[in-house]
Amino acid sequence: MAMTQDEMKRKAAEAAMEYVVADSIVGVGTGSTVNHFIDCLADIKNKIEGAVSSSEASTKLLKAAGIEVFDTNHVSHIPVYIDGADESDHYLNLIKGGGGALTREKIIAGMSDKFVCIADESKLVDILGKFPLPVEVIPMARSYIARELVKLGGEPVWRENYLTDNGCDILDVHNLEIMQPIKLENTINAMPGVVTVGIFANRGADVLILGTPEGAKVVYPK
Ligand code: 5RP
């Protein structure tokens, strides 16, 4: 029987366990792939100091698994951050934020020595942008930023009836073909009212673990 997408996510999550550093604080992302990782982490909870979490949802799961969750302000060293992605190119530039946790994800990615991205094989693409690019914005800036994003050739759609853990709005920008991820990340980040853009290129992943029907495959930046 063919392997499901969820089974491939599980394969990637299991393979990421090799990267967990004993007695350290593990950076934990958000999403269905990470949920598998949290499940695996629970089995070795006595071998780690605890975790920092990129969302209320992951915090809840970590605590339910008996893993201590630290405030990022009380942590100075995170050897490894494990998180999923909506898309990765071959240079391991990412689009993230499908689950709305992009800002906290980018903070923890920035704090961490190594970013290990876990995903099923469908997430690897040649050019970023088919997946609508999430942009977290301060609510009063939403329409202004949407107009600015249209000027860049995108079609922003407000994620209605949704607020991030930070109390902000998300615009999902369709129709972008992201040829220069770092440049676009910097351009959108510089707009007043943008909290975070879901391009992770200035700090992309260091390793990508793809779940495939043949098992986990490790990809390094091209
Ligand atoms: C959440 C994210 C997730 O990493 C991304 O959406 C991938 O999710 P999943 O593992 O469910 O496919 O960026 O903000």
Short mmCIF file of C-alpha atoms and ligand atoms in Angstrom, two decimals:
data_model
loop_
_atom_site.label_atom_id
_atom_site.label_comp_id
_atom_site.label_asym_id
_atom_site.label_seq_id
_atom_site.Cartn_x
_atom_site.Cartn_y
_atom_site.Cartn_z
CA MET A 1 0.00 0.00 0.00
CA ALA A 2 1.28 3.50 -0.84
CA MET A 3 2.67 5.53 2.02
CA THR A 4 0.48 8.46 3.08
CA GLN A 5 1.75 12.02 3.42
CA ASP A 6 1.30 11.72 7.17
CA GLU A 7 3.43 8.56 7.28
CA MET A 8 6.15 10.42 5.38
CA LYS A 9 5.98 13.24 7.93
CA ARG A 10 6.42 10.64 10.65
CA LYS A 11 9.53 9.23 8.93
CA ALA A 12 11.09 12.70 8.81
CA ALA A 13 10.23 13.36 12.46
CA GLU A 14 11.74 10.05 13.59
CA ALA A 15 14.94 10.74 11.66
CA ALA A 16 15.25 14.16 13.33
CA MET A 17 15.69 12.47 16.70
CA GLU A 18 19.32 11.82 15.76
CA TYR A 19 19.95 15.56 15.86
CA VAL A 20 18.65 16.06 19.39
CA VAL A 21 21.50 16.93 21.75
CA ALA A 22 21.40 15.17 25.15
CA ASP A 23 20.85 17.36 28.23
CA SER A 24 20.07 20.41 26.11
CA ILE A 25 17.07 22.60 25.46
CA VAL A 26 15.44 21.60 22.18
CA GLY A 27 13.84 24.22 19.92
CA VAL A 28 10.44 22.97 18.82
CA GLY A 29 8.43 24.36 15.91
CA THR A 30 4.79 24.02 14.97
CA GLY A 31 2.61 21.92 12.68
CA SER A 32 1.54 18.38 11.92
CA THR A 33 5.10 17.18 11.18
CA VAL A 34 6.37 18.68 14.42
CA ASN A 35 3.50 17.03 16.28
CA HIS A 36 5.04 13.69 15.28
CA PHE A 37 8.40 14.97 16.49
CA ILE A 38 6.93 15.95 19.88
CA ASP A 39 5.52 12.46 20.12
CA CYS A 40 9.01 10.98 19.55
CA LEU A 41 10.60 13.48 21.94
CA ALA A 42 8.28 12.33 24.71
CA ASP A 43 10.02 8.94 24.63
CA ILE A 44 13.36 10.51 25.59
CA LYS A 45 12.07 13.31 27.81
CA ASN A 46 14.39 12.31 30.65
CA LYS A 47 17.42 12.74 28.39
CA ILE A 48 16.77 16.43 27.58
CA GLU A 49 16.62 19.50 29.77
CA GLY A 50 13.43 20.73 28.16
CA ALA A 51 12.16 22.72 25.19
CA VAL A 52 11.39 26.16 23.88
CA SER A 53 8.27 26.32 21.79
CA SER A 54 7.16 28.37 18.80
CA SER A 55 3.41 28.31 19.53
CA GLU A 56 0.74 27.88 22.17
CA ALA A 57 -0.31 24.69 20.34
CA SER A 58 3.15 23.09 20.57
CA THR A 59 3.55 24.27 24.18
CA LYS A 60 0.34 22.48 25.09
CA LEU A 61 1.51 19.23 23.47
CA LEU A 62 4.97 19.45 25.01
CA LYS A 63 3.56 20.01 28.49
CA ALA A 64 1.05 17.19 28.04
CA ALA A 65 4.01 14.95 27.17
CA GLY A 66 5.72 15.94 30.43
CA ILE A 67 8.41 18.08 28.78
CA GLU A 68 9.31 21.33 30.52
CA VAL A 69 8.83 24.41 28.31
CA PHE A 70 11.18 27.32 28.99
CA ASP A 71 10.61 31.02 28.35
CA THR A 72 12.97 32.01 25.50
CA ASN A 73 14.13 34.97 27.60
CA HIS A 74 15.53 32.56 30.14
CA VAL A 75 17.47 30.52 27.59
CA SER A 76 20.79 31.50 26.06
CA HIS A 77 21.75 28.38 24.09
CA ILE A 78 19.64 26.24 21.78
CA PRO A 79 21.86 23.75 19.90
CA VAL A 80 19.11 22.49 17.60
CA TYR A 81 15.75 23.74 16.35
CA ILE A 82 13.40 21.25 14.69
CA ASP A 83 10.54 22.60 12.59
CA GLY A 84 8.50 21.92 9.47
CA ALA A 85 7.98 24.05 6.37
CA ASP A 86 5.38 24.73 3.73
CA GLU A 87 8.01 24.79 0.98
CA SER A 88 11.79 24.44 0.73
CA ASP A 89 13.94 25.11 -2.30
CA HIS A 90 17.22 23.28 -2.96
CA TYR A 91 19.17 25.97 -1.08
CA LEU A 92 16.93 25.34 1.95
CA ASN A 93 15.31 28.74 1.74
CA LEU A 94 11.85 28.16 3.19
CA ILE A 95 8.29 29.38 3.17
CA LYS A 96 6.76 28.97 6.61
CA GLY A 97 3.71 30.18 8.45
CA GLY A 98 0.95 28.01 7.05
CA GLY A 99 0.13 27.33 10.68
CA GLY A 100 0.49 31.01 11.59
CA ALA A 101 3.43 30.59 13.94
CA LEU A 102 6.04 32.23 11.69
CA THR A 103 7.19 35.00 14.03
CA ARG A 104 7.99 32.81 17.00
CA GLU A 105 9.46 30.26 14.60
CA LYS A 106 11.79 32.85 13.13
CA ILE A 107 12.86 33.99 16.59
CA ILE A 108 13.78 30.47 17.70
CA ALA A 109 15.43 29.67 14.35
CA GLY A 110 17.55 32.80 14.86
CA MET A 111 18.50 31.76 18.39
CA SER A 112 19.53 28.23 17.40
CA ASP A 113 22.90 26.89 16.28
CA LYS A 114 21.35 24.42 13.85
CA PHE A 115 17.94 24.44 12.14
CA VAL A 116 16.78 20.99 11.11
CA CYS A 117 13.72 21.17 8.87
CA ILE A 118 11.41 18.16 8.66
CA ALA A 119 8.86 17.63 5.91
CA ASP A 120 7.31 15.14 3.55
CA GLU A 121 8.85 15.04 0.09
CA SER A 122 6.09 17.16 -1.51
CA LYS A 123 7.53 20.25 0.21
CA LEU A 124 10.73 20.35 -1.86
CA VAL A 125 10.31 22.70 -4.84
CA ASP A 126 12.53 24.37 -7.43
CA ILE A 127 11.17 27.88 -6.88
CA LEU A 128 9.33 29.14 -3.79
CA GLY A 129 5.92 30.74 -4.13
CA LYS A 130 3.31 28.24 -5.16
CA PHE A 131 2.35 28.01 -1.50
CA PRO A 132 0.78 31.39 -0.56
CA LEU A 133 3.36 33.39 1.37
CA PRO A 134 2.17 34.22 4.93
CA VAL A 135 2.90 37.74 6.20
CA GLU A 136 2.07 38.60 9.82
CA VAL A 137 0.99 42.23 10.20
CA ILE A 138 -0.11 44.59 12.94
CA PRO A 139 -3.91 44.77 12.44
CA MET A 140 -4.04 48.53 11.70
CA ALA A 141 -1.50 48.07 8.89
CA ARG A 142 -3.35 45.22 7.16
CA SER A 143 -4.89 47.09 4.21
CA TYR A 144 -1.85 49.27 3.68
CA ILE A 145 0.47 46.27 3.58
CA ALA A 146 -1.94 44.45 1.28
CA ARG A 147 -1.67 47.36 -1.21
CA GLU A 148 2.13 47.29 -0.96
CA LEU A 149 2.14 43.54 -1.62
CA VAL A 150 -0.01 44.05 -4.71
CA LYS A 151 2.68 46.45 -6.00
CA LEU A 152 5.14 43.54 -5.74
CA GLY A 153 2.90 41.44 -7.99
CA GLY A 154 1.25 39.37 -5.25
CA GLU A 155 -2.39 38.74 -4.48
CA PRO A 156 -2.77 39.06 -0.72
CA VAL A 157 -5.70 37.36 0.96
CA TRP A 158 -6.59 38.20 4.56
CA ARG A 159 -6.77 35.07 6.76
CA GLU A 160 -10.13 36.06 8.19
CA ASN A 161 -11.35 35.04 11.64
CA TYR A 162 -7.79 34.24 12.59
CA LEU A 163 -5.37 35.91 14.98
CA THR A 164 -1.81 34.79 15.63
CA ASP A 165 -0.51 33.97 19.12
CA ASN A 166 0.79 37.56 19.06
CA GLY A 167 -2.68 39.02 18.39
CA CYS A 168 -1.84 39.97 14.81
CA ASP A 169 -3.32 39.35 11.35
CA ILE A 170 -2.00 37.19 8.54
CA LEU A 171 -2.05 38.01 4.84
CA ASP A 172 -1.49 35.00 2.57
CA VAL A 173 0.11 36.23 -0.62
CA HIS A 174 -0.75 34.23 -3.74
CA ASN A 175 0.84 34.31 -7.16
CA LEU A 176 4.44 35.03 -6.24
CA GLU A 177 7.38 33.42 -7.97
CA ILE A 178 10.18 34.04 -5.49
CA MET A 179 13.37 34.19 -7.57
CA GLN A 180 15.39 36.13 -4.96
CA PRO A 181 14.26 34.96 -1.52
CA ILE A 182 16.68 37.06 0.56
CA LYS A 183 15.83 40.22 -1.35
CA LEU A 184 12.07 39.68 -1.04
CA GLU A 185 12.40 38.78 2.65
CA ASN A 186 14.25 42.04 3.29
CA THR A 187 11.84 44.12 1.18
CA ILE A 188 8.70 42.87 2.91
CA ASN A 189 10.30 42.95 6.36
CA ALA A 190 11.09 46.63 5.87
CA MET A 191 7.42 47.62 5.39
CA PRO A 192 6.10 49.43 8.47
CA GLY A 193 3.52 47.26 10.18
CA VAL A 194 4.95 43.96 9.02
CA VAL A 195 5.82 41.80 11.99
CA THR A 196 7.35 38.92 10.04
CA VAL A 197 7.33 37.58 6.50
CA GLY A 198 7.26 33.80 6.12
CA ILE A 199 10.36 33.64 3.91
CA PHE A 200 13.20 32.05 5.87
CA ALA A 201 16.18 32.84 3.65
CA ASN A 202 18.48 35.09 5.69
CA ARG A 203 18.31 32.23 8.15
CA GLY A 204 17.23 29.16 6.19
CA ALA A 205 17.50 25.56 7.31
CA ASP A 206 20.88 23.88 7.71
CA VAL A 207 19.53 20.41 7.04
CA LEU A 208 16.29 19.23 5.45
CA ILE A 209 14.98 15.77 6.32
CA LEU A 210 12.43 14.61 3.78
CA GLY A 211 10.10 11.74 4.49
CA THR A 212 9.77 9.62 1.34
CA PRO A 213 8.23 6.21 0.62
CA GLU A 214 11.81 4.85 0.70
CA GLY A 215 12.44 6.34 4.15
CA ALA A 216 14.03 9.56 5.37
CA LYS A 217 16.31 11.40 2.98
CA VAL A 218 18.73 14.09 4.21
CA VAL A 219 19.20 17.13 1.98
CA TYR A 220 21.90 19.79 2.46
CA PRO A 221 21.85 23.27 0.90
CA LYS A 222 22.94 23.21 -2.72
C1 5RP B 1 3.64 26.73 10.98
C2 5RP B 1 4.63 26.30 9.96
C3 5RP B 1 4.72 24.83 9.69
O1 5RP B 1 6.04 24.44 9.86
C4 5RP B 1 4.29 24.56 8.29
O2 5RP B 1 3.00 25.09 8.09
C5 5RP B 1 4.30 23.08 7.96
O3 5RP B 1 3.27 22.42 8.60
P1 5RP B 1 3.00 20.87 8.49
O4 5RP B 1 4.10 20.17 9.20
O5 5RP B 1 1.67 20.68 9.16
O6 5RP B 1 2.95 20.50 7.03
O7 5RP B 1 5.37 27.05 9.39
O8 5RP B 1 3.60 28.12 11.08
#
